[in-house]
Short mmCIF file of C-alpha atoms and ligand atoms in Angstrom, two decimals:
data_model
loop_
_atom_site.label_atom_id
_atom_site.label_comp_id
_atom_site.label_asym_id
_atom_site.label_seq_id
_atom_site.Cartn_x
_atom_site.Cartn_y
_atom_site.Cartn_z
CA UNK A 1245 43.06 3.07 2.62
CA UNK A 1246 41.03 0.91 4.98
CA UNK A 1247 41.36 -2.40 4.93
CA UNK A 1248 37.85 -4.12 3.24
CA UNK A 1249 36.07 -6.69 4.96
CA UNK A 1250 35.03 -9.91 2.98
CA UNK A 1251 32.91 -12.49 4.15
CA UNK A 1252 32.71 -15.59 2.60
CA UNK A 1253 30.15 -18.10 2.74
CA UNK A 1254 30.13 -22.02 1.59
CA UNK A 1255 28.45 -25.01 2.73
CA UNK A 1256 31.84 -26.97 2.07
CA UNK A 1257 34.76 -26.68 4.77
CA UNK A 1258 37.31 -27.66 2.06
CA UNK A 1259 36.30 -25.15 0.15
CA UNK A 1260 36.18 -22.56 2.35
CA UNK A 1261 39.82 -23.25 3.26
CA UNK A 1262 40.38 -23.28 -0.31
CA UNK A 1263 39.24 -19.91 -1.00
CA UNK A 1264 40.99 -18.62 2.40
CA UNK A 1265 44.20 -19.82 0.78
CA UNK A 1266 43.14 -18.09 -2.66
CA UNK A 1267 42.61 -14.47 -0.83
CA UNK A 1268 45.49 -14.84 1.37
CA UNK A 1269 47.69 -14.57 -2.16
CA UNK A 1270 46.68 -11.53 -2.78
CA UNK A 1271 47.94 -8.01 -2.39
CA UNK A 1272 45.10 -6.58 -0.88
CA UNK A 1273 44.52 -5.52 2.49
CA UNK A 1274 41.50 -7.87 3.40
CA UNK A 1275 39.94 -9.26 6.73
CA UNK A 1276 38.47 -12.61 5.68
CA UNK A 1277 35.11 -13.75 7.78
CA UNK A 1278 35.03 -17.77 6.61
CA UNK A 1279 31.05 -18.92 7.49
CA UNK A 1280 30.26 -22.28 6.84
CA UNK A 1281 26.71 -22.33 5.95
CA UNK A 1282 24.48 -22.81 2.56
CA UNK A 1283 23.42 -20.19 0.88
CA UNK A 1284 19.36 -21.28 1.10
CA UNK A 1285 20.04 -20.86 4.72
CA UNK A 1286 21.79 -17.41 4.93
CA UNK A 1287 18.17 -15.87 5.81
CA UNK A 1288 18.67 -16.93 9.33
CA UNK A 1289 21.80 -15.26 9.81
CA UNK A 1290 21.65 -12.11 7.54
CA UNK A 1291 21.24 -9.45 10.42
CA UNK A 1292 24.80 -11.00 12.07
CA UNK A 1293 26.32 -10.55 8.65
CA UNK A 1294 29.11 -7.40 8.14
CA UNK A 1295 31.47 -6.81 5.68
CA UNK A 1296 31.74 -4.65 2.67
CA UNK A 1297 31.73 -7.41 0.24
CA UNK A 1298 30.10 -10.48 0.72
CA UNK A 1299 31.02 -13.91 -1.81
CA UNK A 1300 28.21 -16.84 -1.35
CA UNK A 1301 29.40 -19.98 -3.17
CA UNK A 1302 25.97 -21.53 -4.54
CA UNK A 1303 27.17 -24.74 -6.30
CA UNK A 1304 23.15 -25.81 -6.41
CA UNK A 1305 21.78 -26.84 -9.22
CA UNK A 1306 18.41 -27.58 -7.78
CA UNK A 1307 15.86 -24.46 -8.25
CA UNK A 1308 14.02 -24.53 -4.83
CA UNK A 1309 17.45 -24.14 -3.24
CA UNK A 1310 18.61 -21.59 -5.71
CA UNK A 1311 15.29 -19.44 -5.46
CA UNK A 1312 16.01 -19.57 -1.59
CA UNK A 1313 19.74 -18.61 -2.00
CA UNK A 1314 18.62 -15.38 -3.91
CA UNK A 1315 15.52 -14.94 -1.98
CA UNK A 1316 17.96 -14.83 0.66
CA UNK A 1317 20.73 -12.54 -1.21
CA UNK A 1318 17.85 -10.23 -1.70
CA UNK A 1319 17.18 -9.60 2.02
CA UNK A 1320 20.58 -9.73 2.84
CA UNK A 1321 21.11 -6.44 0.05
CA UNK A 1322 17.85 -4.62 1.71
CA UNK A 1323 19.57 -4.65 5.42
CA UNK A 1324 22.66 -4.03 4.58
CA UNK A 1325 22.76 -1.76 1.30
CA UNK A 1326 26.25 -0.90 1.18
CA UNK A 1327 27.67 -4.66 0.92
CA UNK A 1328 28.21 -5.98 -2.50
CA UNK A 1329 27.41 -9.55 -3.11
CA UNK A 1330 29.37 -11.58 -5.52
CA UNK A 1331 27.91 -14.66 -6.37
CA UNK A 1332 29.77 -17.72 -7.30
CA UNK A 1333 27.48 -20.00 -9.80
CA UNK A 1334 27.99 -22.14 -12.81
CA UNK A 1335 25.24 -20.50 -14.58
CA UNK A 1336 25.82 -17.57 -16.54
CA UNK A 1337 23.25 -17.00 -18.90
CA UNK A 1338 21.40 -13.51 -19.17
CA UNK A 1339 18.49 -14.62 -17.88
CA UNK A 1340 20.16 -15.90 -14.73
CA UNK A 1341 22.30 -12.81 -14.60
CA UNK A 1342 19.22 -10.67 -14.93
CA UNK A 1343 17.55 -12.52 -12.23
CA UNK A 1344 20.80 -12.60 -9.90
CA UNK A 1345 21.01 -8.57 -10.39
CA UNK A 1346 17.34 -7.89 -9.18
CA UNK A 1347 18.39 -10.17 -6.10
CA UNK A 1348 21.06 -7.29 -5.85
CA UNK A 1349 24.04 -9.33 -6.53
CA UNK A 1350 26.95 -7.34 -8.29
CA UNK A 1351 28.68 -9.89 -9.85
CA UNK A 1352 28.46 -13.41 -10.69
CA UNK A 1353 31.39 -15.56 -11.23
CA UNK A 1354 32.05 -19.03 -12.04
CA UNK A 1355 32.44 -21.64 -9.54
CA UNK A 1356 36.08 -22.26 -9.93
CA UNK A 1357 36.27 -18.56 -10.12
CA UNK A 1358 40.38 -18.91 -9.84
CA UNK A 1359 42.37 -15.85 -7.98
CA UNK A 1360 42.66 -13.73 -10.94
CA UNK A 1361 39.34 -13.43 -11.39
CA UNK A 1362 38.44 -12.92 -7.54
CA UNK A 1363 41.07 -10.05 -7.37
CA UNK A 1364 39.47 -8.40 -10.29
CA UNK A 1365 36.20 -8.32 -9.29
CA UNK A 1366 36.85 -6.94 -5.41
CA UNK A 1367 39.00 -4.62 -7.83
CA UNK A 1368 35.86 -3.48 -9.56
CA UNK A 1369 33.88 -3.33 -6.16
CA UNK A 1370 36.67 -1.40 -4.36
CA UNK A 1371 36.90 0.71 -7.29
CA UNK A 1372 33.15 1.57 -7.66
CA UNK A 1373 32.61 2.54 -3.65
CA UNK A 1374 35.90 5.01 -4.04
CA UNK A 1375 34.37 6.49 -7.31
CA UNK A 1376 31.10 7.21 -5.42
CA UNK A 1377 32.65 7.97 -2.96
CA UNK A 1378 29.38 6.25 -1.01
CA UNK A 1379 28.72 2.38 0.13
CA UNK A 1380 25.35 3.33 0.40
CA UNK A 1381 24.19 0.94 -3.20
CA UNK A 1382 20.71 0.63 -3.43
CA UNK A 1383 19.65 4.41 -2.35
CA UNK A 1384 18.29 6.13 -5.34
CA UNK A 1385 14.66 6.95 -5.43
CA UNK A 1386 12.27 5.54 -8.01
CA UNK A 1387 9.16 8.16 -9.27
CA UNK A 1388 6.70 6.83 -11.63
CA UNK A 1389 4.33 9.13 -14.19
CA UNK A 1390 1.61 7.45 -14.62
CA UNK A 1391 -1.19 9.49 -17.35
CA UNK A 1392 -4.44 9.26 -16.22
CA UNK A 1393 -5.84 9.82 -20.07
CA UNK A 1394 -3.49 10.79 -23.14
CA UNK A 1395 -2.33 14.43 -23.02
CA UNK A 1396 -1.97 15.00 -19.17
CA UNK A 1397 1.38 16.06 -19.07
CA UNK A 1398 2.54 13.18 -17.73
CA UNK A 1399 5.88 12.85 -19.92
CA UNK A 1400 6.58 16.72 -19.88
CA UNK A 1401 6.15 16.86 -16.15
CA UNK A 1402 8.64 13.44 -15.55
CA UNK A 1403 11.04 15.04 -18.12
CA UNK A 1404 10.32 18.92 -16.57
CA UNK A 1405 10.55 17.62 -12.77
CA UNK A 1406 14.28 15.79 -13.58
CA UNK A 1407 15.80 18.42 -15.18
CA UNK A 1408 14.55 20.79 -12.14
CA UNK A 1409 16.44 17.72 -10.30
CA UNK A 1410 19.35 17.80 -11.59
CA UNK A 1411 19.80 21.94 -11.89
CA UNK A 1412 18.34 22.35 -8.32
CA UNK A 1413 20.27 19.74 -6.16
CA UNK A 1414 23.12 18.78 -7.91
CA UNK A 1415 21.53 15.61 -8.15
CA UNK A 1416 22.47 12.40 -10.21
CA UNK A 1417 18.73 11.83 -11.93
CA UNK A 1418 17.95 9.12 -14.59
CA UNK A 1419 14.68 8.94 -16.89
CA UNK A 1420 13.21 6.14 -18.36
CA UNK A 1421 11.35 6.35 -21.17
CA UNK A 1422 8.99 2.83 -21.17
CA UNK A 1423 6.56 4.29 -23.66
CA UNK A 1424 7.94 1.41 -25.68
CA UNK A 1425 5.50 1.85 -28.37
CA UNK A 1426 5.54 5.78 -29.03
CA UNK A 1427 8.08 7.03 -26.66
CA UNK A 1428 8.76 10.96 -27.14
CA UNK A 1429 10.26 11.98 -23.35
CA UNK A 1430 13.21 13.06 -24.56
CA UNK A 1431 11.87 15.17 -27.73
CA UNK A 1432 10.84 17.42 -24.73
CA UNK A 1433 14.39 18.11 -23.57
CA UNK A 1434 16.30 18.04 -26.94
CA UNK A 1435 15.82 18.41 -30.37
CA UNK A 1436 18.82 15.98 -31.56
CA UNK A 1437 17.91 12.15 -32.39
CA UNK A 1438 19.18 9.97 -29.12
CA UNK A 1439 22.10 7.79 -30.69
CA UNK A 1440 20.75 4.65 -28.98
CA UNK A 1441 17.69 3.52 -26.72
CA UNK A 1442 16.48 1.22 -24.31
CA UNK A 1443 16.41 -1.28 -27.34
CA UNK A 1444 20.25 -1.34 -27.90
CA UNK A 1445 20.27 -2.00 -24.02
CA UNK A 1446 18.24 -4.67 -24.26
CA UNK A 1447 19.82 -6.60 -26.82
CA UNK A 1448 23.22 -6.32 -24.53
CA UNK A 1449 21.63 -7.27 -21.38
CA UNK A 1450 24.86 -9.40 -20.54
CA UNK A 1451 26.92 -6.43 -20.22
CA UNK A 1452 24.29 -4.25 -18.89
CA UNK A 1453 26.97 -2.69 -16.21
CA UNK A 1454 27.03 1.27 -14.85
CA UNK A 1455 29.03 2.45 -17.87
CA UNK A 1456 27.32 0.37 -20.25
CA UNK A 1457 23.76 1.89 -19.49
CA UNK A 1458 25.55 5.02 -19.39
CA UNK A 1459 26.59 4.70 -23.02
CA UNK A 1460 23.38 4.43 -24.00
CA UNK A 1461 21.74 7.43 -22.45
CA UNK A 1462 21.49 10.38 -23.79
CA UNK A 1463 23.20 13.54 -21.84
CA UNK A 1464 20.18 16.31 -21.12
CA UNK A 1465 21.98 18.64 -18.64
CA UNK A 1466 24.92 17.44 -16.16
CA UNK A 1467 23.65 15.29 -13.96
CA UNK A 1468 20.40 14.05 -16.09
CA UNK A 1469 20.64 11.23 -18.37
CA UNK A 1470 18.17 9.98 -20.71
CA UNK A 1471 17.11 6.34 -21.58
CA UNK A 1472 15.14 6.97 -24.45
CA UNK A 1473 12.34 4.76 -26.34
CA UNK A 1474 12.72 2.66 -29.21
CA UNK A 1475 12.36 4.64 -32.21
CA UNK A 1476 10.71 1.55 -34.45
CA UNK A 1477 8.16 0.42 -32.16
CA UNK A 1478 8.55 -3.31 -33.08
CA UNK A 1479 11.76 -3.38 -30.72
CA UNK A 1480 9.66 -2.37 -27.83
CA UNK A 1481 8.03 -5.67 -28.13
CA UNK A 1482 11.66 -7.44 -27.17
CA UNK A 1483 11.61 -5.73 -23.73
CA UNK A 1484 10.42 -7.94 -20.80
CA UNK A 1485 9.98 -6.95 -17.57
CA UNK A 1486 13.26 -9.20 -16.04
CA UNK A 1487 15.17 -6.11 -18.54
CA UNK A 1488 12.88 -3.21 -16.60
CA UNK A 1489 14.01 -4.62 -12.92
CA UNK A 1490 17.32 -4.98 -14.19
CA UNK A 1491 17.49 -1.65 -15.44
CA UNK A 1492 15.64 0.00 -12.65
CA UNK A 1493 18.28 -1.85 -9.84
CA UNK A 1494 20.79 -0.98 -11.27
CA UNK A 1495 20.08 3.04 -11.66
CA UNK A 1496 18.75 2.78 -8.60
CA UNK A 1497 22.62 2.23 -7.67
CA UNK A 1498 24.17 5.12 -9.30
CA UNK A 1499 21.35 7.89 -9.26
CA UNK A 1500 19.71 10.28 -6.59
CA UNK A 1501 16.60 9.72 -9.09
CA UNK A 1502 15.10 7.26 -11.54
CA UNK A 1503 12.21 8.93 -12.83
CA UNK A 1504 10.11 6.52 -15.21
CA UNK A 1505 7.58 7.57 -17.69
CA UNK A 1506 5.18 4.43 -18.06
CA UNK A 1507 2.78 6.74 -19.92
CA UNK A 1508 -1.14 5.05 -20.37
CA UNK A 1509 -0.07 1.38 -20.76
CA UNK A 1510 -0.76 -0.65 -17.74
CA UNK A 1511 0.47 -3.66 -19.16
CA UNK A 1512 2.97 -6.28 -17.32
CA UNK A 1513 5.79 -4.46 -18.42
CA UNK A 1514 4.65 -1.46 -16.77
CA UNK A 1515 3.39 -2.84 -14.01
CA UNK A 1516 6.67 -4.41 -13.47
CA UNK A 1517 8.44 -0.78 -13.45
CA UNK A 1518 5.32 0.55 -10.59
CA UNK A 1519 6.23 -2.11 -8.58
CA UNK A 1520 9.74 -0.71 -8.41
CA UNK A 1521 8.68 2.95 -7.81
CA UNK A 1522 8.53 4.82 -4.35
CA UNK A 1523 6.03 7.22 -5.88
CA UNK A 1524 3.49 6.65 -8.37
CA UNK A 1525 2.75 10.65 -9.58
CA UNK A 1526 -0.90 9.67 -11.49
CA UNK A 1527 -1.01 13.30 -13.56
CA UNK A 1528 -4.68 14.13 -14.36
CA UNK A 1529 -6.15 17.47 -15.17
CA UNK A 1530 -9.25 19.26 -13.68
CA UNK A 1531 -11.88 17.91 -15.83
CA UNK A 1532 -14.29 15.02 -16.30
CA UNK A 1533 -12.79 12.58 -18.93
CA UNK A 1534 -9.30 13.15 -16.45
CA UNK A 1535 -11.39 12.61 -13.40
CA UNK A 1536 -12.50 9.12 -14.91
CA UNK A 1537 -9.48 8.15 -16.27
CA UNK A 1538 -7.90 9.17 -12.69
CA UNK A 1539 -10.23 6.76 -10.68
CA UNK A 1540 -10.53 4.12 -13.15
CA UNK A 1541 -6.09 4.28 -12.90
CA UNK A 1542 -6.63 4.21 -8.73
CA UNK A 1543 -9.43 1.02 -9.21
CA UNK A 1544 -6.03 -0.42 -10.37
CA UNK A 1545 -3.42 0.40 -8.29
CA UNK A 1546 -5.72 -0.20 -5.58
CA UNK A 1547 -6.18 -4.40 -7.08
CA UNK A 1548 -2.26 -3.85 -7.37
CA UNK A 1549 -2.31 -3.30 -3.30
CA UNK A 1550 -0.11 -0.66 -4.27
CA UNK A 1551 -0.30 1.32 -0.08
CA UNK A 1552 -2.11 4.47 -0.52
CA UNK A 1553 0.93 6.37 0.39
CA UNK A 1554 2.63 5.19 -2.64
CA UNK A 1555 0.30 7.24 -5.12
CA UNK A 1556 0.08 11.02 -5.40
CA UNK A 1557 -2.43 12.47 -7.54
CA UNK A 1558 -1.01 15.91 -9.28
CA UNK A 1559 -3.42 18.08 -11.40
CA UNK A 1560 -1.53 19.47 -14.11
CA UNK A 1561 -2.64 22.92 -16.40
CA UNK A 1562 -4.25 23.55 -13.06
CA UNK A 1563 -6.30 27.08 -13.03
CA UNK A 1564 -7.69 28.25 -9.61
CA UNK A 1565 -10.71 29.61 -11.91
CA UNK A 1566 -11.36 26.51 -13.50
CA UNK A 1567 -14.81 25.00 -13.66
CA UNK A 1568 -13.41 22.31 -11.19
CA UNK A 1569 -11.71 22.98 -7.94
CA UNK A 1570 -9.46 20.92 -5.96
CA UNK A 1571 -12.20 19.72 -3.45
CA UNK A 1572 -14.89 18.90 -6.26
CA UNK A 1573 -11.77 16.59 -7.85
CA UNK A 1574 -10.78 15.07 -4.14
CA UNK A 1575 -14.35 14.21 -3.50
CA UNK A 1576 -14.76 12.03 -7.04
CA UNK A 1577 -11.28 10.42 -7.12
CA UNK A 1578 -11.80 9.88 -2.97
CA UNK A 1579 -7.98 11.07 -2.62
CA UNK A 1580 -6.46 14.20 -1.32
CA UNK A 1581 -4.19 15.90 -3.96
CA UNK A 1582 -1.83 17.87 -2.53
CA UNK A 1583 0.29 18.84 -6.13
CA UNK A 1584 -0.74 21.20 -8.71
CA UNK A 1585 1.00 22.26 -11.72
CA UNK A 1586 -0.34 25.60 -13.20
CA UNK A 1587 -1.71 25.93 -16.65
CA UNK A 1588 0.20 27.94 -19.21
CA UNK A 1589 0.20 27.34 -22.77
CA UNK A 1590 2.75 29.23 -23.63
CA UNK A 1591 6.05 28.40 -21.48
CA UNK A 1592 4.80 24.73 -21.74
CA UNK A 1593 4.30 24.76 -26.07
CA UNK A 1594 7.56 26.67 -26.65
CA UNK A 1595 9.48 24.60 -24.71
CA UNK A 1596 8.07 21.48 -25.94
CA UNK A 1597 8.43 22.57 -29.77
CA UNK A 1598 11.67 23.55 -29.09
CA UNK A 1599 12.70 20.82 -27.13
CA UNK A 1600 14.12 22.98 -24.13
CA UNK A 1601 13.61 22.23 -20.26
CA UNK A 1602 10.42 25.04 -19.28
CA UNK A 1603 13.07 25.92 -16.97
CA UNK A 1604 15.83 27.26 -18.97
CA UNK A 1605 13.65 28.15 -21.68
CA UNK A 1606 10.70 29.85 -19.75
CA UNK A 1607 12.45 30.36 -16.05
CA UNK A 1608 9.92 32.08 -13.44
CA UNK A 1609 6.85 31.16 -15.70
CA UNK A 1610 4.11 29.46 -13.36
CA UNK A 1611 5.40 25.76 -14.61
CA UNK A 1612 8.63 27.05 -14.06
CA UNK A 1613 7.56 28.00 -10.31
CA UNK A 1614 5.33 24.70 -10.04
CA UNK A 1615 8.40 22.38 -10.56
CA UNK A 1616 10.94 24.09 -8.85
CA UNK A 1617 8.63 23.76 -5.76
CA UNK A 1618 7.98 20.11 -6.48
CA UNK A 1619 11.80 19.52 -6.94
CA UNK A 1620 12.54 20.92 -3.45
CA UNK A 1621 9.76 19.42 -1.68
CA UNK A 1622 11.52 15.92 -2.98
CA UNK A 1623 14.87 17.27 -2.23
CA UNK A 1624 13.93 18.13 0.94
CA UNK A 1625 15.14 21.97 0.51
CA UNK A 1626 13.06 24.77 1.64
CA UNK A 1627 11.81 26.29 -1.98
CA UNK A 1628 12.48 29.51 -3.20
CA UNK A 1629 13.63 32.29 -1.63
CA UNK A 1630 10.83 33.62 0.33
CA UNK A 1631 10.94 30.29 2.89
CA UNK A 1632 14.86 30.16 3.06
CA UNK A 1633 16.21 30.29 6.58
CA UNK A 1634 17.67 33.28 5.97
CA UNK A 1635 14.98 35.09 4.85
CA UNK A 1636 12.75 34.19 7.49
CA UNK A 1637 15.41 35.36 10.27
CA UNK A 1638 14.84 38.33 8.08
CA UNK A 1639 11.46 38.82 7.89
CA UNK A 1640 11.28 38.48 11.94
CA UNK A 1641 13.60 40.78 12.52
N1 ADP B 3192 1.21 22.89 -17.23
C1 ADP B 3192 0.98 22.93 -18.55
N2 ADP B 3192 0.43 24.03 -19.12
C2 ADP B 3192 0.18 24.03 -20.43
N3 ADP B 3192 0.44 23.04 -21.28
C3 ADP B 3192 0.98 21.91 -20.78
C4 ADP B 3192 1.27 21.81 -19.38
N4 ADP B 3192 1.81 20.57 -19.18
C5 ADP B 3192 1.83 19.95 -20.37
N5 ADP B 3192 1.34 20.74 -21.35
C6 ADP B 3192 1.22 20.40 -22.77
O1 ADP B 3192 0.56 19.17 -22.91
C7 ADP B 3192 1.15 18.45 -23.98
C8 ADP B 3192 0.99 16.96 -23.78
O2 ADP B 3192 1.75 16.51 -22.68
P1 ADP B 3192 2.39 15.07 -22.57
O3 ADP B 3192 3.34 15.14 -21.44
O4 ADP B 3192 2.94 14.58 -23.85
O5 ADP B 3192 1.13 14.19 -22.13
P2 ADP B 3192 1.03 12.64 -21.72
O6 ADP B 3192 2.42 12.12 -21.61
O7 ADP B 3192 0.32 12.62 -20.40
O8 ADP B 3192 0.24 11.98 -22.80
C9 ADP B 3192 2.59 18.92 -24.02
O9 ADP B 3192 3.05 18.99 -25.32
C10 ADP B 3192 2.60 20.27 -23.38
O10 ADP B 3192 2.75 21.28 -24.38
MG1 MG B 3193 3.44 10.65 -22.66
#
C-alpha cells in the first residue's frame, strides 16, 4: 500500500511539533506536511494544499474566526474532493457536527485528540477510500422532483428513474423521501412497511455516519436504497434543514445518485434540499392547471436565482395527441422541455398498486421505454439498442 499523505495545519509551532511527535509513533506509513498557519486563513493557501487527509487544529472559540475556518474547510473540500478533513475542535455538539459535515469535514475530534484516537480515525479514512475503492468524496449527483400540482408523477417518476439507475448502470443511487408530511415514495417500489425513516435518522444525528444512514434505508433493488418518510407526520416537524444538508453531503459521498422527492412543499426545508440538487426535474403534465402550477413553481426558482440550467421541465402521461403539444406548453411556461414521459394507465396503476418498479413489473411498456432513455441520457450511455455502437456499425454496413 501507498504511503498516505497528511497535512497538518496549526497556528501554534509547539503544537505542531507536538502532533509531529504524536504521528511519528505510529505504525503507519505517513508523509507528514507540518503548515503553520490558522485555520481562518487557510483560504489563501487552499490551491497549494495536497495530501489525502488533511487535520486543521481550530482551538477558536470566537465565531467570526470559526465561520471563516469552515468557510474555508468548505472550499478547501470543493478543490480538492478526494482529501478528507479531520477537524480538531472542543465542540462536539450535533449541531456543530452537523454544521462541520456540510463544510465537508469527516471527522471532528477533540483538541487533545491523544494518538489513539488520531490513529483510529486515519484508520477509518484509510479504510473508507480502500472500500470505495475511489478518493473521489463528494462526486455523487443530486436530482430533485419537484410537482408542479399534486398528482404529476413526480414521486413515481423519482422512485421509477432510480430504480432504472440502479438496474441500468450498476449504479449506487439513494432516494429521499422529504414529503415529511405524507411521504409515500417508497409504497411505489415495495409493498412491505420500511422498518425505520428519515425520523429515526434524525433523532441520531450524532452518529449519522455511512453505515448508520445505511441502517436506516430501506433495500429496493441492489444498488437502490430508500430513505423513507415519517410514517406519523408529527415527526416530520423535528427535521430542519442543518439534518437535510447533512444527509444530502453525506450520500452525496457514497452514491452515483441522490434522487430527492421534495413533492409540492416549497417550504425552507425544501428549499434547503434544491439548493443541494444539480437538477431540479419540475414534473408537470400537458394541461392548464399543470401549466400554472409549472410557471407559478419557475416564478420561484427563478426569485431562488436557481441558473436556468439547473431546472428541466419533464411532461409526464405525455400523449402526442393530446389537446396540448410540446410547443403550445414551451411558449406558456417560456422554457424548452426537452423530457417527456408517455401516458399509460395501465403499466403505471399496476405497478403502483402493487408496489413494483414499472420496469420489472411492466418492462418495454412506453414508461418503461421513457425511463430507460432518461436513465441513459444521465448515465451518459447510448440508450437502447437501436443507437448502440454496434448497431450503428451495423446498420452502415
Ligand atoms: N406516465 C404515467 N402514465 C400513467 N399514469 C401515471 C404516469 N405517471 C404517474 N402516473 C400515476 O399518477 C399517480 C400519481 O403520481 P405521484 O407520483 O404520486 O404524483 P405526485 O408525487 O406528483 O403528487 C401514480 O399513482 C401513477 O399511477
Ligand atoms: Mg408525491
Amino acid at each position: 500500500m501507498n504511503d498516505l499523505n497528511l497535512a497538518i495545519v496549526s497556528a501554534g509551532k509547539h503544537r505542531l511539533d507536538a502532533f509531529g511527535r504524536i504521528l511519528a509513533s505510529t505504525n503507519r506509513r505517513l508523509q507528514v506536511t507540518a503548515i503553520e498557519c490558522a485555520p481562518q486563513r487557510l483560504g489563501a493557501i487552499t490551491t497549494q494544499l495536497s495530501a489525502d487527509i488533511l487535520i486543521v487544529d481550530c482551538q477558536d472559540n470566537d465565531e467570526a474566526a470559526l465561520s471563516a475556518a469552515l468557510l474555508a474547510l468548505e472550499q478547501i473540500g470543493m478543490q480538492h474532493p478526494g482529501m478528507a478533513i479531520v477537524l480538531l475542535h472542543h465542540g462536539q455538539s450535533p449541531d456543530f457536527l452537523i454544521r462541520a459535515m456540510r463544510a465537508g469535514v469527516r471527522e471532528v475530534l477533540a483538541p487533545d485528540a491523544d494518538i489513539a484516537a488520531l490513529d483510529a480515525a486515519i484508520g477509518r479514512i484509510a479504510a473508507k477510500a480502500g472500500k470505495t475503492g475511489t478518493q473521489n468524496g463528494n462526486s455523487g449527483k443530486v436530482l430533485a422532483f419537484a410537482s408542479c400540482k399534486g398528482g404529476s408523477g413526480a414521486t413515481f417518476l423519482a422512485a421509477n428513474l432510480g430504480y432504472a439507475l440502479a438496474a441500468q448502470g450498476n449504479a449506487r443511487v439513494a432516494l429521499f423521501d422529504l414529503n415529511l408530511q405524507f411521504g409515500d415514495a417508497a409504497l411505489y417500489l415495495s409493498d412491505d412497511k420500511p422498518a425505520a425513516t428519515i425520523a429515526d435518522v434524525v433523532q441520531n444525528i450524532s452518529r449519522l455516519d455511512e453505515a448508520f444512514l445505511k441502517a436506516n434505508m430501506m433495500q429496493a433493488r441492489p444498488g437502490f436504497d430508500i430513505l423513507a418518510a415519517p410514517a406519523d407526520p408529527a415527526f416530520g416537524l423535528e427535521i430542519k434543514p442543518e439534518h437535510v444538508d447533512a444527509l444530502i453531503t453525506l450520500a452525496s459521498r457514497h452514491y452515483d445518485y441522490v434522487i430527492l422527492d421534495t413533492g409540492r412543499n416549497l417550504d425552507a426545508l425544501t428549499i434547503r434540499a434544491l439548493d443541494h440538487a444539480d437538477t431540479i426535474f419540475a414534473v408537470m403534465q400537458a394541461s392548464l392547471p399543470f401549466v400554472r402550477g409549472a410557471k407559478r413553481m419557475l416564478g420561484i426558482f427563478g426569485s431562488l436565482e436557481y441558473p436556468a440550467q439547473k431546472i428541466e421541465l419533464v411532461v409526464n402521461r405525455f400523449q402526442k395527441d393530446g389537446a396540448l403539444g410540446i410547443k403550445d406548453l414551451e411558449a406558456a411556461c417560456k422554457t424548452a422541455i426537452r423530457r417527456t414521459v408517455a401516458h399509460h394507465a395501465e403499466a403505471a396503476e399496476a405497478a403502483a398498486n402493487q408496489g413494483i418498479a414499472v420496469m420489472k413489473l411492466a418492462g418495454g411498456s412506453p414508461i418503461a421505454r421513457s425511463l430507460e432513455a432518461w436513465a441513459a441520457d444521465l448515465l451518459g450511455k447510448a440508450p437502447a439498442e437501436e443507437t448502440s455502437w454496434f448497431n450503428r456499425i451495423l446498420k452502415r454496413a
